[in-house]
CSV table of C-alpha atoms and ligand atoms in Angstrom, one decimal:
chain,number,residue,atom,x,y,z
G,27,UNK,CA,100.6,127.9,165.2
G,28,UNK,CA,96.9,128.0,164.5
G,29,UNK,CA,95.3,124.7,163.5
G,30,UNK,CA,92.5,124.0,161.0
G,31,UNK,CA,90.5,120.8,160.5
G,32,UNK,CA,88.8,120.3,157.1
G,33,UNK,CA,86.2,117.7,156.1
G,34,UNK,CA,85.9,117.3,152.3
G,35,UNK,CA,89.6,117.8,151.9
G,36,UNK,CA,89.7,116.0,148.5
G,37,UNK,CA,87.1,118.2,147.0
G,38,UNK,CA,87.6,121.4,145.0
G,39,UNK,CA,87.0,123.7,148.0
G,40,UNK,CA,88.9,121.5,150.4
G,41,UNK,CA,92.0,121.8,148.2
G,42,UNK,CA,91.7,125.5,147.7
G,43,UNK,CA,91.1,126.1,151.4
G,44,UNK,CA,94.1,123.9,152.4
G,45,UNK,CA,96.3,125.9,150.2
G,46,UNK,CA,95.0,129.2,151.6
G,47,UNK,CA,95.4,128.2,155.2
G,48,UNK,CA,98.8,126.8,154.6
G,49,UNK,CA,99.9,130.1,153.1
G,50,UNK,CA,98.6,131.8,156.2
G,51,UNK,CA,100.8,129.6,158.4
G,52,UNK,CA,98.1,127.1,159.7
G,53,UNK,CA,98.8,123.5,160.4
G,54,UNK,CA,96.1,121.8,158.3
G,55,UNK,CA,94.4,118.5,159.1
G,56,UNK,CA,92.2,116.9,156.5
G,57,UNK,CA,89.7,114.3,157.4
G,58,UNK,CA,89.3,111.3,155.1
G,59,UNK,CA,87.0,108.3,155.2
G,60,UNK,CA,87.5,104.7,154.0
G,61,UNK,CA,90.1,102.1,154.5
G,62,UNK,CA,92.1,102.9,151.4
G,63,UNK,CA,90.7,106.1,150.0
G,64,UNK,CA,92.1,106.3,146.4
G,65,UNK,CA,92.3,110.1,146.7
G,66,UNK,CA,94.6,110.0,149.7
G,67,UNK,CA,97.6,109.7,147.4
G,68,UNK,CA,96.5,112.8,145.4
G,69,UNK,CA,96.4,114.8,148.6
G,70,UNK,CA,99.8,113.4,149.8
G,71,UNK,CA,101.4,114.4,146.5
G,72,UNK,CA,99.7,117.7,146.0
G,73,UNK,CA,99.6,118.9,149.6
G,74,UNK,CA,102.4,117.2,151.6
G,75,UNK,CA,101.7,119.7,154.4
G,76,UNK,CA,98.2,118.3,155.1
G,77,UNK,CA,98.0,115.7,157.8
G,78,UNK,CA,95.4,113.2,156.9
G,79,UNK,CA,93.2,112.1,159.8
G,80,UNK,CA,90.7,109.2,159.5
G,81,UNK,CA,87.0,109.9,160.2
G,82,UNK,CA,83.6,109.8,158.6
G,83,UNK,CA,80.6,112.3,158.8
G,84,UNK,CA,78.3,109.3,159.4
G,85,UNK,CA,80.2,108.2,162.5
G,86,UNK,CA,80.1,110.6,165.5
G,87,UNK,CA,82.8,108.7,167.5
G,88,UNK,CA,85.2,109.0,164.7
G,89,UNK,CA,84.6,112.8,164.5
G,90,UNK,CA,85.2,113.1,168.3
G,91,UNK,CA,88.4,111.0,168.1
G,92,UNK,CA,89.6,113.1,165.1
G,93,UNK,CA,89.0,116.4,166.9
G,94,UNK,CA,90.6,115.2,170.1
G,95,UNK,CA,93.7,114.3,168.1
G,96,UNK,CA,93.8,117.5,166.0
G,97,UNK,CA,92.7,120.0,168.7
G,98,UNK,CA,91.9,122.6,166.0
G,99,UNK,CA,91.1,126.3,166.4
G,100,UNK,CA,88.9,126.2,163.3
G,101,UNK,CA,86.7,123.4,161.8
G,102,UNK,CA,85.6,123.8,158.2
G,103,UNK,CA,82.8,121.4,157.3
G,104,UNK,CA,83.0,121.0,153.5
G,105,UNK,CA,82.3,117.3,153.4
G,106,UNK,CA,79.0,116.3,151.6
G,107,UNK,CA,77.4,114.4,148.9
G,108,UNK,CA,77.6,117.5,146.7
G,109,UNK,CA,76.3,116.4,143.3
G,110,UNK,CA,72.6,117.5,143.1
G,111,UNK,CA,71.7,115.0,140.3
G,112,UNK,CA,73.0,112.1,142.4
G,113,UNK,CA,71.0,113.2,145.4
G,114,UNK,CA,67.8,112.2,143.6
G,115,UNK,CA,69.0,108.6,143.3
G,116,UNK,CA,70.7,108.4,146.7
G,117,UNK,CA,68.4,110.6,148.8
G,118,UNK,CA,68.9,108.7,152.0
G,119,UNK,CA,72.7,108.7,151.8
G,120,UNK,CA,72.5,112.4,151.0
G,121,UNK,CA,70.3,113.1,154.0
G,122,UNK,CA,72.7,111.2,156.2
G,123,UNK,CA,76.0,112.7,155.0
G,124,UNK,CA,75.0,116.2,153.9
G,125,UNK,CA,72.3,116.7,156.5
G,126,UNK,CA,72.9,114.6,159.6
G,127,UNK,CA,76.7,114.9,159.0
G,128,UNK,CA,76.4,118.5,160.1
G,129,UNK,CA,74.7,117.6,163.3
G,130,UNK,CA,77.4,115.1,164.1
G,131,UNK,CA,80.1,117.6,163.3
G,132,UNK,CA,78.5,120.2,165.6
G,133,UNK,CA,78.1,117.6,168.4
G,134,UNK,CA,81.7,116.6,168.1
G,135,UNK,CA,82.7,120.3,168.4
G,136,UNK,CA,80.4,120.6,171.5
G,137,UNK,CA,81.9,117.5,173.1
G,138,UNK,CA,85.6,118.3,172.4
G,139,UNK,CA,85.1,122.0,172.7
G,140,UNK,CA,88.6,123.3,172.3
G,141,UNK,CA,90.6,125.3,174.8
G,142,UNK,CA,88.3,127.1,177.3
G,143,UNK,CA,89.5,130.6,176.2
G,144,UNK,CA,89.7,129.5,172.6
G,145,UNK,CA,86.7,127.3,171.6
G,146,UNK,CA,86.7,125.7,168.2
G,147,UNK,CA,85.2,128.0,165.5
G,148,UNK,CA,82.9,126.1,163.1
G,149,UNK,CA,82.2,126.8,159.4
G,150,UNK,CA,79.3,125.1,157.6
G,151,UNK,CA,79.2,125.0,153.8
G,152,UNK,CA,75.6,126.0,153.2
G,153,UNK,CA,74.5,126.3,149.6
G,154,UNK,CA,72.4,128.5,147.3
G,155,UNK,CA,70.5,125.2,146.3
G,156,UNK,CA,68.6,125.9,149.5
G,157,UNK,CA,66.8,128.8,147.7
G,158,UNK,CA,65.6,126.4,145.0
G,159,UNK,CA,62.4,127.7,143.6
G,160,UNK,CA,63.4,131.2,144.5
G,161,UNK,CA,61.1,133.4,146.5
G,162,UNK,CA,62.9,136.7,145.6
G,163,UNK,CA,65.6,138.0,143.3
G,164,UNK,CA,68.4,138.4,144.2
G,165,UNK,CA,68.7,136.1,147.1
G,166,UNK,CA,70.0,137.4,150.5
G,167,UNK,CA,70.6,135.8,153.9
G,168,UNK,CA,66.9,136.5,154.7
G,169,UNK,CA,65.3,135.0,151.6
G,170,UNK,CA,63.1,132.0,152.5
G,171,UNK,CA,64.2,128.6,151.4
G,172,UNK,CA,62.4,126.3,148.9
G,173,UNK,CA,64.8,123.5,148.1
G,174,UNK,CA,64.2,121.4,145.0
G,175,UNK,CA,66.4,118.3,145.5
G,176,UNK,CA,67.2,115.9,148.4
G,177,UNK,CA,70.6,117.7,148.4
G,178,UNK,CA,68.9,121.1,148.9
G,179,UNK,CA,66.7,119.7,151.6
G,180,UNK,CA,69.7,118.2,153.4
G,181,UNK,CA,71.6,121.5,153.2
G,182,UNK,CA,68.6,123.4,154.7
G,183,UNK,CA,68.8,121.0,157.7
G,184,UNK,CA,72.6,121.6,158.0
G,185,UNK,CA,72.1,125.4,157.8
G,186,UNK,CA,69.3,125.4,160.4
G,187,UNK,CA,71.0,123.1,162.8
G,188,UNK,CA,74.2,125.2,162.6
G,189,UNK,CA,72.1,128.3,163.6
G,190,UNK,CA,70.4,126.3,166.3
G,191,UNK,CA,73.7,125.2,167.9
G,192,UNK,CA,74.9,128.8,167.8
G,193,UNK,CA,71.8,130.0,169.5
G,194,UNK,CA,71.4,127.1,171.9
G,195,UNK,CA,75.0,126.4,173.0
G,196,UNK,CA,76.7,129.7,172.1
G,197,UNK,CA,79.0,127.9,169.6
G,198,UNK,CA,81.0,130.1,167.3
G,199,UNK,CA,79.3,128.6,164.2
G,200,UNK,CA,78.9,130.3,160.8
G,201,UNK,CA,77.3,129.3,157.6
G,202,UNK,CA,78.5,130.5,154.2
G,203,UNK,CA,75.6,130.4,151.7
G,204,UNK,CA,77.9,129.8,148.7
G,205,UNK,CA,76.5,130.2,145.2
G,206,UNK,CA,78.0,128.0,142.4
G,207,UNK,CA,81.8,128.2,142.4
G,208,UNK,CA,84.0,126.6,139.8
G,209,UNK,CA,87.5,126.4,138.5
G,210,UNK,CA,90.0,123.9,137.0
G,211,UNK,CA,89.6,121.7,140.1
G,212,UNK,CA,85.9,121.3,139.6
G,213,UNK,CA,84.7,117.7,139.2
G,214,UNK,CA,83.9,116.6,135.6
G,215,UNK,CA,80.3,115.8,136.6
G,216,UNK,CA,79.4,119.4,137.2
G,217,UNK,CA,78.1,121.3,134.1
G,218,UNK,CA,80.8,124.0,133.8
G,219,UNK,CA,83.7,121.5,133.9
G,220,UNK,CA,81.8,119.0,131.7
G,221,UNK,CA,81.5,121.7,129.1
G,222,UNK,CA,85.1,123.0,129.2
G,223,UNK,CA,86.6,119.5,129.3
G,224,UNK,CA,84.4,118.0,126.6
G,225,UNK,CA,85.0,121.1,124.4
G,226,UNK,CA,88.7,120.7,124.8
G,227,UNK,CA,88.4,117.0,123.9
G,228,UNK,CA,86.3,117.8,120.8
G,229,UNK,CA,89.0,120.3,119.8
G,230,UNK,CA,91.7,117.7,120.2
G,231,UNK,CA,89.7,115.1,118.2
G,232,UNK,CA,89.0,112.6,121.0
G,233,UNK,CA,85.3,113.4,121.4
G,234,UNK,CA,82.6,114.2,118.9
G,235,UNK,CA,79.7,115.6,120.9
G,236,UNK,CA,78.6,117.0,124.3
G,237,UNK,CA,75.4,115.7,125.8
G,238,UNK,CA,73.6,117.9,128.2
G,239,UNK,CA,70.3,118.4,130.0
G,240,UNK,CA,68.6,121.7,130.7
G,241,UNK,CA,70.7,124.5,129.2
G,242,UNK,CA,68.2,127.3,130.1
G,243,UNK,CA,69.1,127.1,133.8
G,244,UNK,CA,70.8,130.3,135.2
G,245,UNK,CA,73.5,130.3,137.8
G,246,UNK,CA,75.6,132.9,139.7
G,247,UNK,CA,79.0,131.4,138.9
G,248,UNK,CA,82.2,132.5,140.7
G,249,UNK,CA,85.7,131.3,141.2
G,250,UNK,CA,86.3,128.7,144.0
G,251,UNK,CA,89.7,130.3,144.9
G,252,UNK,CA,87.9,133.6,145.7
G,253,UNK,CA,85.1,131.8,147.7
G,254,UNK,CA,87.4,130.0,150.2
G,255,UNK,CA,88.7,133.4,151.3
G,256,UNK,CA,85.2,134.3,152.4
G,257,UNK,CA,85.0,131.1,154.5
G,258,UNK,CA,88.2,132.0,156.4
G,259,UNK,CA,87.1,135.6,156.9
G,260,UNK,CA,83.9,134.5,158.5
G,261,UNK,CA,85.8,132.7,161.2
G,262,UNK,CA,88.0,135.7,161.9
G,263,UNK,CA,85.1,138.0,163.0
G,264,UNK,CA,84.2,139.0,166.5
G,265,UNK,CA,80.7,137.4,166.2
G,266,UNK,CA,79.5,134.4,164.3
G,267,UNK,CA,77.0,135.0,161.5
G,268,UNK,CA,75.7,133.7,158.1
G,269,UNK,CA,76.7,135.2,154.8
G,270,UNK,CA,75.8,135.0,151.1
G,271,UNK,CA,78.9,134.5,148.9
G,272,UNK,CA,78.1,135.3,145.3
G,273,UNK,CA,79.1,137.5,142.4
G,274,UNK,CA,75.7,139.2,141.9
G,275,UNK,CA,75.6,138.2,138.2
G,276,UNK,CA,73.7,135.4,136.6
G,277,UNK,CA,74.4,133.5,133.3
G,278,UNK,CA,72.7,130.6,131.6
G,279,UNK,CA,74.2,127.3,130.8
G,280,UNK,CA,73.8,128.3,127.1
G,281,UNK,CA,75.9,131.4,127.7
G,282,UNK,CA,78.6,129.2,129.3
G,283,UNK,CA,78.5,127.0,126.2
G,284,UNK,CA,78.7,130.0,123.8
G,285,UNK,CA,81.8,131.5,125.4
G,286,UNK,CA,83.5,128.1,125.9
G,287,UNK,CA,83.1,127.0,122.2
G,288,UNK,CA,84.2,130.4,120.9
G,289,UNK,CA,87.3,130.4,123.2
G,290,UNK,CA,88.2,126.9,122.1
G,291,UNK,CA,87.9,128.0,118.5
G,292,UNK,CA,85.2,125.5,117.5
G,293,UNK,CA,82.6,128.2,116.4
G,294,UNK,CA,78.9,127.5,116.9
G,295,UNK,CA,78.3,125.2,119.9
G,296,UNK,CA,75.0,124.0,118.3
G,297,UNK,CA,77.0,121.8,115.9
G,298,UNK,CA,78.4,119.8,118.9
G,299,UNK,CA,75.7,119.8,121.6
G,300,UNK,CA,72.8,117.3,122.0
G,301,UNK,CA,70.3,117.3,124.8
G,302,UNK,CA,69.2,114.1,126.5
G,303,UNK,CA,66.4,113.6,128.9
G,304,UNK,CA,68.7,111.6,131.2
G,305,UNK,CA,70.5,114.8,132.2
G,306,UNK,CA,67.3,116.6,133.2
G,307,UNK,CA,66.4,116.6,136.9
G,308,UNK,CA,63.0,115.7,138.4
G,309,UNK,CA,62.8,119.2,139.8
G,310,UNK,CA,65.0,122.1,138.5
G,311,UNK,CA,66.4,125.3,140.1
G,312,UNK,CA,65.8,127.7,137.2
G,313,UNK,CA,67.5,130.9,138.4
G,314,UNK,CA,70.0,131.7,141.1
G,315,UNK,CA,71.5,135.2,141.7
G,316,UNK,CA,73.0,136.2,145.0
G,317,UNK,CA,73.3,139.5,146.7
G,318,UNK,CA,76.8,139.5,148.4
G,319,UNK,CA,76.3,143.0,150.0
G,320,UNK,CA,76.6,141.7,153.6
G,321,UNK,CA,79.9,139.8,152.9
G,322,UNK,CA,81.2,142.9,151.1
G,323,UNK,CA,80.4,145.3,153.9
G,324,UNK,CA,81.1,143.2,157.0
G,325,UNK,CA,83.9,140.9,155.8
G,326,UNK,CA,85.5,143.2,153.2
G,327,UNK,CA,85.2,140.3,150.7
G,328,UNK,CA,84.7,140.6,147.0
G,329,UNK,CA,85.1,138.3,144.0
G,330,UNK,CA,88.3,138.9,142.0
G,331,UNK,CA,87.7,136.7,139.0
G,332,UNK,CA,85.0,137.7,136.5
G,333,UNK,CA,82.7,135.2,134.6
G,334,UNK,CA,84.7,135.6,131.4
G,335,UNK,CA,88.0,135.1,133.2
G,336,UNK,CA,86.6,132.0,134.9
G,337,UNK,CA,85.5,130.4,131.6
G,338,UNK,CA,88.9,131.4,130.1
G,339,UNK,CA,90.8,129.8,133.1
G,340,UNK,CA,88.9,126.6,132.8
G,341,UNK,CA,89.2,126.3,129.0
G,342,UNK,CA,92.9,127.0,129.1
G,343,UNK,CA,93.4,124.4,131.8
G,344,UNK,CA,91.4,121.8,130.0
G,345,UNK,CA,93.1,122.2,126.7
G,346,UNK,CA,96.5,121.8,128.4
G,347,UNK,CA,95.4,119.0,130.6
G,348,UNK,CA,93.8,117.0,127.8
G,349,UNK,CA,96.8,117.5,125.4
G,350,UNK,CA,99.2,116.3,128.1
G,351,UNK,CA,97.0,113.2,128.6
G,352,UNK,CA,97.1,112.6,124.8
G,353,UNK,CA,100.9,112.9,124.7
G,354,UNK,CA,101.6,110.6,127.6
X,427,LIG,O1,76.8,122.1,137.6
X,427,LIG,P1,75.6,121.6,138.3
X,427,LIG,O2,75.5,120.2,138.5
X,427,LIG,O3,75.5,122.4,139.6
X,427,LIG,P2,74.2,122.7,140.6
X,427,LIG,O4,73.2,121.7,140.5
X,427,LIG,O5,73.8,124.1,140.4
X,427,LIG,O6,74.9,122.5,142.1
X,427,LIG,C1,76.2,123.0,142.4
X,427,LIG,O7,76.1,124.3,142.9
X,427,LIG,C2,75.4,124.3,144.2
X,427,LIG,C3,75.4,125.8,144.7
X,427,LIG,O8,74.2,126.3,144.2
X,427,LIG,C4,76.2,123.4,145.2
X,427,LIG,F1,75.6,123.5,146.4
X,427,LIG,C5,76.2,122.0,144.7
X,427,LIG,O9,76.9,121.2,145.5
X,427,LIG,C6,76.9,122.0,143.3
X,427,LIG,O10,78.2,122.4,143.5
X,427,LIG,O11,74.3,122.1,137.4
X,427,LIG,C7,74.1,123.4,137.1
X,427,LIG,C8,72.9,123.5,136.1
X,427,LIG,C9,71.7,122.7,136.6
X,427,LIG,O12,70.5,123.5,136.4
X,427,LIG,C10,71.6,121.5,135.7
X,427,LIG,O13,70.3,121.0,135.5
X,427,LIG,O14,73.3,122.9,134.9
X,427,LIG,C11,72.2,122.1,134.4
X,427,LIG,N1,72.7,121.0,133.5
X,427,LIG,C12,72.4,120.9,132.2
X,427,LIG,N2,73.0,119.8,131.7
X,427,LIG,C13,73.6,120.0,133.9
X,427,LIG,C14,73.8,119.3,132.7
X,427,LIG,N3,74.3,119.8,135.0
X,427,LIG,C15,75.1,118.7,135.0
X,427,LIG,N4,75.8,118.5,136.1
X,427,LIG,N5,75.3,117.9,133.9
X,427,LIG,C16,74.7,118.2,132.7
X,427,LIG,O15,74.8,117.4,131.7
């Protein structure tokens, strides 16, 4: 039985990936930090097949101990401070977890190693935030980075140190440069879920308005369930490499609003949306659009869920979810 070790198991991607790997017959280990992590019960209920292992990306010894215990074939490093807005307020913590955490994870892999003829394969969750103030359109694996947030800067470090460990020590280490990926499991702090969830609450009469920041920003939004398949495919190749994972389409936050409010049946979103300076960022990423050609050609990967289907899936989920909460 193949074994996989996932950091960030409680996040959107960790949960999708755990499901995917379980369906492929893997034994799945999920690393969790803290003495009594309130999310551990959610994981136990939702994914009883996941074995929770204690560990923290800020503590190398705990990572080594966790890997010695799990002896995985594959290590997916999805753990991070992942909310860009928060990274401006907690820049040092973000650098430590999202940046240096990758170095510690790679060191742990180097120390524990895995079986001699079957070394641990490592996946790093790199991000399109690294492109920031984009140098070219669309962005590829070769586009230079210009990060615009402490989060983006930390991800650039994680990306480069992964490449460096591959080149220096021959580790089977890959980075997936994932563009924004969403779905019903997305946290409520991210703009897509904030929009679909608040629109559902407005429709049900429990909320009156939706307060946002910059709605001109454009993103290449895909479905998280599709994107974890690309992560797994990267670790099944003969050679480690880095790949852009994206849809190749871009849409503004305003377009997301328009489709959501029309699907919910509220009509013109302008009646319900207010902008507030507190949701604007000190530096913004205006436009992201990825070119997934390499992933398509080499991995045979392609996104299955369209932008419209993604919005529909999230709106439908949030209407059901919020009605169920009301009727409790
Ligand atoms: O949903 P967001 O917070 O995602 P962002 O910043 O693009 O980052 C996400 O995608 C990255 C991949 O490129 C990941 F690496 C990262 O971990 C995360 O998953 O914001 C999207 C856009 C931004 O331009 C933001 O300024 O929406 C704009 N926005 C406008 N009003 C808002 C809001 N974002 C949030 N979260 N909340 C608002 O009220």
